[in-house]
JSON list of C-alpha atoms and ligand atoms in Angstrom, two decimals:
[
{"chain": "A", "resi": 255, "resn": "UNK", "atom": "CA", "xyz": [-52.61, 2.12, 13.16]},
{"chain": "A", "resi": 256, "resn": "UNK", "atom": "CA", "xyz": [-53.33, 1.37, 16.80]},
{"chain": "A", "resi": 257, "resn": "UNK", "atom": "CA", "xyz": [-56.69, -0.07, 17.81]},
{"chain": "A", "resi": 258, "resn": "UNK", "atom": "CA", "xyz": [-58.91, 1.14, 20.61]},
{"chain": "A", "resi": 259, "resn": "UNK", "atom": "CA", "xyz": [-61.85, -1.05, 21.56]},
{"chain": "A", "resi": 260, "resn": "UNK", "atom": "CA", "xyz": [-64.55, 0.93, 23.34]},
{"chain": "A", "resi": 261, "resn": "UNK", "atom": "CA", "xyz": [-67.34, -0.86, 25.14]},
{"chain": "A", "resi": 262, "resn": "UNK", "atom": "CA", "xyz": [-70.38, 0.98, 26.47]},
{"chain": "A", "resi": 263, "resn": "UNK", "atom": "CA", "xyz": [-72.92, 0.29, 29.20]},
{"chain": "A", "resi": 264, "resn": "UNK", "atom": "CA", "xyz": [-73.39, -3.15, 30.72]},
{"chain": "A", "resi": 265, "resn": "UNK", "atom": "CA", "xyz": [-70.61, -4.66, 28.63]},
{"chain": "A", "resi": 266, "resn": "UNK", "atom": "CA", "xyz": [-68.43, -4.84, 31.74]},
{"chain": "A", "resi": 267, "resn": "UNK", "atom": "CA", "xyz": [-70.74, -7.73, 32.65]},
{"chain": "A", "resi": 268, "resn": "UNK", "atom": "CA", "xyz": [-69.90, -9.86, 29.61]},
{"chain": "A", "resi": 269, "resn": "UNK", "atom": "CA", "xyz": [-69.65, -13.49, 30.66]},
{"chain": "A", "resi": 270, "resn": "UNK", "atom": "CA", "xyz": [-72.32, -13.20, 33.32]},
{"chain": "A", "resi": 271, "resn": "UNK", "atom": "CA", "xyz": [-74.86, -10.98, 31.59]},
{"chain": "A", "resi": 272, "resn": "UNK", "atom": "CA", "xyz": [-77.54, -12.88, 29.62]},
{"chain": "A", "resi": 273, "resn": "UNK", "atom": "CA", "xyz": [-75.08, -15.55, 28.43]},
{"chain": "A", "resi": 274, "resn": "UNK", "atom": "CA", "xyz": [-77.63, -16.96, 25.97]},
{"chain": "A", "resi": 275, "resn": "UNK", "atom": "CA", "xyz": [-77.37, -13.66, 24.07]},
{"chain": "A", "resi": 276, "resn": "UNK", "atom": "CA", "xyz": [-73.84, -12.47, 24.81]},
{"chain": "A", "resi": 277, "resn": "UNK", "atom": "CA", "xyz": [-71.90, -15.70, 25.55]},
{"chain": "A", "resi": 278, "resn": "UNK", "atom": "CA", "xyz": [-70.09, -16.84, 28.66]},
{"chain": "A", "resi": 279, "resn": "UNK", "atom": "CA", "xyz": [-66.60, -15.43, 28.08]},
{"chain": "A", "resi": 280, "resn": "UNK", "atom": "CA", "xyz": [-65.50, -12.33, 29.97]},
{"chain": "A", "resi": 281, "resn": "UNK", "atom": "CA", "xyz": [-64.22, -9.47, 27.86]},
{"chain": "A", "resi": 282, "resn": "UNK", "atom": "CA", "xyz": [-60.88, -9.50, 29.68]},
{"chain": "A", "resi": 283, "resn": "UNK", "atom": "CA", "xyz": [-60.32, -13.12, 28.60]},
{"chain": "A", "resi": 284, "resn": "UNK", "atom": "CA", "xyz": [-61.36, -12.35, 25.06]},
{"chain": "A", "resi": 285, "resn": "UNK", "atom": "CA", "xyz": [-59.10, -9.28, 24.98]},
{"chain": "A", "resi": 286, "resn": "UNK", "atom": "CA", "xyz": [-56.12, -11.53, 25.79]},
{"chain": "A", "resi": 287, "resn": "UNK", "atom": "CA", "xyz": [-57.07, -13.72, 22.82]},
{"chain": "A", "resi": 288, "resn": "UNK", "atom": "CA", "xyz": [-57.24, -10.67, 20.54]},
{"chain": "A", "resi": 289, "resn": "UNK", "atom": "CA", "xyz": [-53.94, -9.29, 21.80]},
{"chain": "A", "resi": 290, "resn": "UNK", "atom": "CA", "xyz": [-52.24, -12.64, 21.12]},
{"chain": "A", "resi": 291, "resn": "UNK", "atom": "CA", "xyz": [-53.79, -12.92, 17.69]},
{"chain": "A", "resi": 292, "resn": "UNK", "atom": "CA", "xyz": [-52.81, -9.38, 16.66]},
{"chain": "A", "resi": 293, "resn": "UNK", "atom": "CA", "xyz": [-49.47, -9.47, 18.45]},
{"chain": "A", "resi": 294, "resn": "UNK", "atom": "CA", "xyz": [-47.92, -6.83, 16.19]},
{"chain": "A", "resi": 295, "resn": "UNK", "atom": "CA", "xyz": [-50.70, -4.32, 16.81]},
{"chain": "A", "resi": 296, "resn": "UNK", "atom": "CA", "xyz": [-51.30, -2.24, 19.91]},
{"chain": "A", "resi": 297, "resn": "UNK", "atom": "CA", "xyz": [-54.84, -2.99, 21.07]},
{"chain": "A", "resi": 298, "resn": "UNK", "atom": "CA", "xyz": [-56.11, -0.81, 23.91]},
{"chain": "A", "resi": 299, "resn": "UNK", "atom": "CA", "xyz": [-59.40, -1.10, 25.73]},
{"chain": "A", "resi": 300, "resn": "UNK", "atom": "CA", "xyz": [-61.82, 1.29, 27.41]},
{"chain": "A", "resi": 301, "resn": "UNK", "atom": "CA", "xyz": [-65.19, 0.54, 28.98]},
{"chain": "A", "resi": 302, "resn": "UNK", "atom": "CA", "xyz": [-67.66, 2.88, 30.61]},
{"chain": "A", "resi": 303, "resn": "UNK", "atom": "CA", "xyz": [-71.28, 2.86, 31.60]},
{"chain": "A", "resi": 304, "resn": "UNK", "atom": "CA", "xyz": [-71.43, 6.65, 31.23]},
{"chain": "A", "resi": 305, "resn": "UNK", "atom": "CA", "xyz": [-72.28, 8.37, 27.99]},
{"chain": "A", "resi": 306, "resn": "UNK", "atom": "CA", "xyz": [-70.10, 11.39, 28.78]},
{"chain": "A", "resi": 307, "resn": "UNK", "atom": "CA", "xyz": [-67.04, 9.23, 29.50]},
{"chain": "A", "resi": 308, "resn": "UNK", "atom": "CA", "xyz": [-67.47, 7.47, 26.17]},
{"chain": "A", "resi": 309, "resn": "UNK", "atom": "CA", "xyz": [-67.69, 10.82, 24.39]},
{"chain": "A", "resi": 310, "resn": "UNK", "atom": "CA", "xyz": [-64.61, 12.11, 26.25]},
{"chain": "A", "resi": 311, "resn": "UNK", "atom": "CA", "xyz": [-62.63, 9.01, 25.18]},
{"chain": "A", "resi": 312, "resn": "UNK", "atom": "CA", "xyz": [-63.64, 9.44, 21.54]},
{"chain": "A", "resi": 313, "resn": "UNK", "atom": "CA", "xyz": [-62.50, 13.08, 21.71]},
{"chain": "A", "resi": 314, "resn": "UNK", "atom": "CA", "xyz": [-59.23, 12.07, 23.42]},
{"chain": "A", "resi": 315, "resn": "UNK", "atom": "CA", "xyz": [-58.13, 9.66, 20.66]},
{"chain": "A", "resi": 316, "resn": "UNK", "atom": "CA", "xyz": [-60.12, 11.21, 17.83]},
{"chain": "A", "resi": 317, "resn": "UNK", "atom": "CA", "xyz": [-57.25, 13.01, 16.13]},
{"chain": "A", "resi": 318, "resn": "UNK", "atom": "CA", "xyz": [-54.58, 10.33, 16.57]},
{"chain": "A", "resi": 319, "resn": "UNK", "atom": "CA", "xyz": [-53.49, 7.23, 14.66]},
{"chain": "A", "resi": 320, "resn": "UNK", "atom": "CA", "xyz": [-56.05, 5.02, 16.40]},
{"chain": "A", "resi": 321, "resn": "UNK", "atom": "CA", "xyz": [-58.89, 3.17, 14.71]},
{"chain": "A", "resi": 322, "resn": "UNK", "atom": "CA", "xyz": [-61.86, 2.63, 17.02]},
{"chain": "A", "resi": 323, "resn": "UNK", "atom": "CA", "xyz": [-63.97, -0.52, 17.35]},
{"chain": "A", "resi": 324, "resn": "UNK", "atom": "CA", "xyz": [-67.06, 0.68, 19.19]},
{"chain": "A", "resi": 325, "resn": "UNK", "atom": "CA", "xyz": [-69.79, -1.31, 20.87]},
{"chain": "A", "resi": 326, "resn": "UNK", "atom": "CA", "xyz": [-71.89, 1.43, 22.41]},
{"chain": "A", "resi": 327, "resn": "UNK", "atom": "CA", "xyz": [-74.43, -1.03, 23.85]},
{"chain": "A", "resi": 328, "resn": "UNK", "atom": "CA", "xyz": [-77.85, 0.52, 24.33]},
{"chain": "A", "resi": 329, "resn": "UNK", "atom": "CA", "xyz": [-76.49, 4.04, 23.64]},
{"chain": "A", "resi": 330, "resn": "UNK", "atom": "CA", "xyz": [-76.38, 2.86, 20.01]},
{"chain": "A", "resi": 331, "resn": "UNK", "atom": "CA", "xyz": [-80.14, 3.21, 19.93]},
{"chain": "A", "resi": 332, "resn": "UNK", "atom": "CA", "xyz": [-80.48, 6.40, 21.94]},
{"chain": "A", "resi": 333, "resn": "UNK", "atom": "CA", "xyz": [-77.47, 8.69, 21.67]},
{"chain": "A", "resi": 334, "resn": "UNK", "atom": "CA", "xyz": [-77.36, 11.55, 19.22]},
{"chain": "A", "resi": 335, "resn": "UNK", "atom": "CA", "xyz": [-74.52, 12.91, 21.38]},
{"chain": "A", "resi": 336, "resn": "UNK", "atom": "CA", "xyz": [-72.33, 9.85, 20.65]},
{"chain": "A", "resi": 337, "resn": "UNK", "atom": "CA", "xyz": [-73.19, 10.14, 16.98]},
{"chain": "A", "resi": 338, "resn": "UNK", "atom": "CA", "xyz": [-72.09, 13.80, 17.05]},
{"chain": "A", "resi": 339, "resn": "UNK", "atom": "CA", "xyz": [-68.84, 12.82, 18.79]},
{"chain": "A", "resi": 340, "resn": "UNK", "atom": "CA", "xyz": [-68.02, 10.31, 16.03]},
{"chain": "A", "resi": 341, "resn": "UNK", "atom": "CA", "xyz": [-68.84, 12.94, 13.40]},
{"chain": "A", "resi": 342, "resn": "UNK", "atom": "CA", "xyz": [-66.58, 15.44, 15.14]},
{"chain": "A", "resi": 343, "resn": "UNK", "atom": "CA", "xyz": [-63.40, 13.36, 15.07]},
{"chain": "A", "resi": 344, "resn": "UNK", "atom": "CA", "xyz": [-61.08, 12.23, 12.28]},
{"chain": "A", "resi": 345, "resn": "UNK", "atom": "CA", "xyz": [-60.34, 8.61, 13.18]},
{"chain": "A", "resi": 346, "resn": "UNK", "atom": "CA", "xyz": [-62.28, 5.71, 11.60]},
{"chain": "A", "resi": 347, "resn": "UNK", "atom": "CA", "xyz": [-64.90, 4.08, 13.79]},
{"chain": "A", "resi": 348, "resn": "UNK", "atom": "CA", "xyz": [-66.37, 0.61, 13.20]},
{"chain": "A", "resi": 349, "resn": "UNK", "atom": "CA", "xyz": [-69.65, -0.10, 15.01]},
{"chain": "A", "resi": 350, "resn": "UNK", "atom": "CA", "xyz": [-69.89, -3.63, 16.36]},
{"chain": "A", "resi": 351, "resn": "UNK", "atom": "CA", "xyz": [-72.51, -5.68, 18.18]},
{"chain": "A", "resi": 352, "resn": "UNK", "atom": "CA", "xyz": [-72.21, -9.12, 19.67]},
{"chain": "A", "resi": 353, "resn": "UNK", "atom": "CA", "xyz": [-75.81, -10.06, 18.96]},
{"chain": "A", "resi": 354, "resn": "UNK", "atom": "CA", "xyz": [-77.63, -9.70, 15.66]},
{"chain": "A", "resi": 355, "resn": "UNK", "atom": "CA", "xyz": [-79.62, -6.64, 16.66]},
{"chain": "A", "resi": 356, "resn": "UNK", "atom": "CA", "xyz": [-81.86, -7.07, 13.60]},
{"chain": "A", "resi": 357, "resn": "UNK", "atom": "CA", "xyz": [-83.16, -10.38, 14.94]},
{"chain": "A", "resi": 358, "resn": "UNK", "atom": "CA", "xyz": [-84.15, -8.68, 18.18]},
{"chain": "A", "resi": 359, "resn": "UNK", "atom": "CA", "xyz": [-86.75, -6.15, 19.30]},
{"chain": "A", "resi": 360, "resn": "UNK", "atom": "CA", "xyz": [-87.53, -3.42, 16.75]},
{"chain": "A", "resi": 361, "resn": "UNK", "atom": "CA", "xyz": [-86.17, -0.75, 19.10]},
{"chain": "A", "resi": 362, "resn": "UNK", "atom": "CA", "xyz": [-82.70, -2.26, 18.54]},
{"chain": "A", "resi": 363, "resn": "UNK", "atom": "CA", "xyz": [-82.98, -2.00, 14.75]},
{"chain": "A", "resi": 364, "resn": "UNK", "atom": "CA", "xyz": [-82.23, 1.70, 14.67]},
{"chain": "A", "resi": 365, "resn": "UNK", "atom": "CA", "xyz": [-78.73, 2.98, 15.30]},
{"chain": "A", "resi": 366, "resn": "UNK", "atom": "CA", "xyz": [-77.81, 6.63, 15.73]},
{"chain": "A", "resi": 367, "resn": "UNK", "atom": "CA", "xyz": [-74.20, 5.60, 15.05]},
{"chain": "A", "resi": 368, "resn": "UNK", "atom": "CA", "xyz": [-74.34, 3.60, 11.80]},
{"chain": "A", "resi": 369, "resn": "UNK", "atom": "CA", "xyz": [-74.75, 6.65, 9.53]},
{"chain": "A", "resi": 370, "resn": "UNK", "atom": "CA", "xyz": [-71.53, 8.19, 10.87]},
{"chain": "A", "resi": 371, "resn": "UNK", "atom": "CA", "xyz": [-69.41, 5.02, 11.22]},
{"chain": "A", "resi": 372, "resn": "UNK", "atom": "CA", "xyz": [-67.20, 3.45, 8.58]},
{"chain": "A", "resi": 373, "resn": "UNK", "atom": "CA", "xyz": [-69.20, 0.23, 8.75]},
{"chain": "A", "resi": 374, "resn": "UNK", "atom": "CA", "xyz": [-71.18, -2.07, 11.00]},
{"chain": "A", "resi": 375, "resn": "UNK", "atom": "CA", "xyz": [-70.55, -5.67, 12.11]},
{"chain": "A", "resi": 376, "resn": "UNK", "atom": "CA", "xyz": [-73.11, -7.52, 14.18]},
{"chain": "A", "resi": 377, "resn": "UNK", "atom": "CA", "xyz": [-74.27, -10.97, 15.09]},
{"chain": "A", "resi": 378, "resn": "UNK", "atom": "CA", "xyz": [-71.03, -12.93, 15.29]},
{"chain": "A", "resi": 379, "resn": "UNK", "atom": "CA", "xyz": [-70.66, -13.06, 19.04]},
{"chain": "A", "resi": 380, "resn": "UNK", "atom": "CA", "xyz": [-67.36, -11.74, 20.38]},
{"chain": "A", "resi": 381, "resn": "UNK", "atom": "CA", "xyz": [-65.86, -12.50, 16.97]},
{"chain": "A", "resi": 382, "resn": "UNK", "atom": "CA", "xyz": [-67.58, -9.29, 15.82]},
{"chain": "A", "resi": 383, "resn": "UNK", "atom": "CA", "xyz": [-64.72, -7.40, 17.50]},
{"chain": "A", "resi": 384, "resn": "UNK", "atom": "CA", "xyz": [-62.05, -9.38, 15.60]},
{"chain": "A", "resi": 385, "resn": "UNK", "atom": "CA", "xyz": [-63.88, -8.69, 12.35]},
{"chain": "A", "resi": 386, "resn": "UNK", "atom": "CA", "xyz": [-63.99, -4.99, 13.24]},
{"chain": "A", "resi": 387, "resn": "UNK", "atom": "CA", "xyz": [-60.24, -4.94, 13.84]},
{"chain": "A", "resi": 388, "resn": "UNK", "atom": "CA", "xyz": [-59.59, -6.80, 10.57]},
{"chain": "A", "resi": 389, "resn": "UNK", "atom": "CA", "xyz": [-61.73, -4.23, 8.74]},
{"chain": "A", "resi": 390, "resn": "UNK", "atom": "CA", "xyz": [-59.70, -1.36, 10.19]},
{"chain": "A", "resi": 391, "resn": "UNK", "atom": "CA", "xyz": [-56.31, -2.98, 9.53]},
{"chain": "A", "resi": 392, "resn": "UNK", "atom": "CA", "xyz": [-57.02, -4.46, 6.10]},
{"chain": "A", "resi": 393, "resn": "UNK", "atom": "CA", "xyz": [-58.74, -1.59, 4.44]},
{"chain": "A", "resi": 394, "resn": "UNK", "atom": "CA", "xyz": [-56.61, 1.52, 4.17]},
{"chain": "A", "resi": 395, "resn": "UNK", "atom": "CA", "xyz": [-59.62, 3.34, 2.83]},
{"chain": "A", "resi": 396, "resn": "UNK", "atom": "CA", "xyz": [-61.81, 2.62, 5.84]},
{"chain": "A", "resi": 397, "resn": "UNK", "atom": "CA", "xyz": [-63.11, 5.98, 6.77]},
{"chain": "A", "resi": 398, "resn": "UNK", "atom": "CA", "xyz": [-66.28, 7.37, 8.19]},
{"chain": "A", "resi": 399, "resn": "UNK", "atom": "CA", "xyz": [-65.71, 10.81, 6.74]},
{"chain": "B", "resi": 57, "resn": "LIG", "atom": "C1", "xyz": [-75.33, -4.88, 21.94]},
{"chain": "B", "resi": 57, "resn": "LIG", "atom": "C2", "xyz": [-76.77, -4.80, 21.43]},
{"chain": "B", "resi": 57, "resn": "LIG", "atom": "C3", "xyz": [-77.52, -3.66, 22.11]},
{"chain": "B", "resi": 57, "resn": "LIG", "atom": "O1", "xyz": [-78.85, -3.61, 21.61]},
{"chain": "B", "resi": 57, "resn": "LIG", "atom": "C4", "xyz": [-77.56, -3.88, 23.60]},
{"chain": "B", "resi": 57, "resn": "LIG", "atom": "O2", "xyz": [-78.19, -2.79, 24.23]},
{"chain": "B", "resi": 57, "resn": "LIG", "atom": "C5", "xyz": [-76.22, -4.13, 24.18]},
{"chain": "B", "resi": 57, "resn": "LIG", "atom": "C6", "xyz": [-75.29, -4.99, 23.45]},
{"chain": "B", "resi": 57, "resn": "LIG", "atom": "C7", "xyz": [-74.59, -6.10, 21.36]},
{"chain": "B", "resi": 57, "resn": "LIG", "atom": "O3", "xyz": [-73.37, -6.11, 21.45]},
{"chain": "B", "resi": 57, "resn": "LIG", "atom": "O4", "xyz": [-75.22, -7.03, 20.85]},
{"chain": "B", "resi": 57, "resn": "LIG", "atom": "O5", "xyz": [-75.91, -3.71, 25.28]},
{"chain": "B", "resi": 57, "resn": "LIG", "atom": "O6", "xyz": [-74.63, -3.71, 21.53]}
]
C-alpha cells in the first residue's frame, strides 16, 4: 500500500498558524521525518484550501492501492460533499486531527467524515499523522466500506 496524506484548508500554514494549538513545525519538515521513518513506503502529500480540489484528489486515487490519511481541517465540520467523496471511493481513509477537537468548541465536535472513514485519530499533535499511517499499514482489514 502507498500512503497519501491530504491536508485541507489552512494546513499549509502549519508552523506559523496558532502554534499553541498546532505546534511550531512546518508540515514539510514533518513530512521529511515521516518519509525517513517509513523509508520502505511511498508517502505522497497533497494540500489544498479548496474543497473541490480535495474531492478531485480523493477521486483521482480512490480506486488505486493508496491508503489516505486525511486532515480536512474545517471542512471536517461542514462538508457533506467530502463525506460523499469518501463514500464513493474504494480506498481506506483515516481521519486525523492535530488538536483534540473534542476539547475545543462544540462546533468542532461534529464530523461529517467520521461515519464514512475507517477510523479517527485526534489530539496527538503532528504524531496523529504517524498513527494514521501505522493504522493503515498494520491493519489489513482497515476499511471504511
Ligand atoms: C484540525 C481541527 C479543525 O477543527 C480545524 O478547523 C483545523 C485543524 C486539526 O488538525 O486539529 O483546521 O483539523
